[in-house]
Steps between C-alpha positions, in 0.01 A plus 500: 500500500360151542502268795477133577376392840660202671345344809660223703203265544449341843818665630566576865337836580718535812836482325788695656685748280874515569710776344856434390787746481386858419614645169664844503277801447125527497209580265223759514161442339241766418145411397191711441331329796809564717624851404746517793658179375630182655849611593825326589382156391775247569582215256663173598738251336249223575163451667366167630140393547552230762264203483291632212399133480575242767877445486542734201655849505483750215816704443496820289838645405692706247728323256686682222258792521185286476247390758515124562320261729561147630300252700708345779337163568585318825541123518157336514309808380251456214613724211169427323336733752652789302220616271506838329170639375561730201244761396527744212696303241331465163670163459748288695704241315809283537742479208731217390777630732269476802470878531165642601364798307239743629346680202373852573376785279843665543711195414617182665651430840717188500623290790748228424445137593538455875844403623498259795815432699523226764834401656690667217304308234276664243168320476264496204209734573220655301211741531146362521205716389144435616241726333163604638308648206198588715707723729739612223798396713788260471688327779872426472677228690810285459580140416844374605658167399754307710435690822601355837223625733722436803740778396457874458518667158460834318257582219628796296258616227774702319312817407569675171313823548372596153489361150314613193 
């Protein structure tokens, strides 16, 4: 096992979590530190973190068997507030297709170039990496061309779970 830590920098610590439609069934988890287990854990079709940044909601959902997430950005909200601190990657890079790769000892995790939709139009968007060698962290953000700040839009990072 290997893990990457992602922290939403300067996010709203008082965000409201809103659950979507429950999925059928439940899960049970048993851990050595919890021998009686965490039982009857409900899963949901989608979960929203409302106002994770001012005017920006984070939506987690299942799509074709994979976990996805979108940022729902309200008109007038500053999408540049979204900053993801990444810890644990040996290297983070962007390839010629705009995909971001997190290199780990167990292989690579790849996220496709961000897809931004505003009023039915696809806008050109890309990942931005800022490295802090002293803290051994990288911060991810977005750059979007042709955006009308007076209208809402969606940033969809298009996750591809694993690569090698």
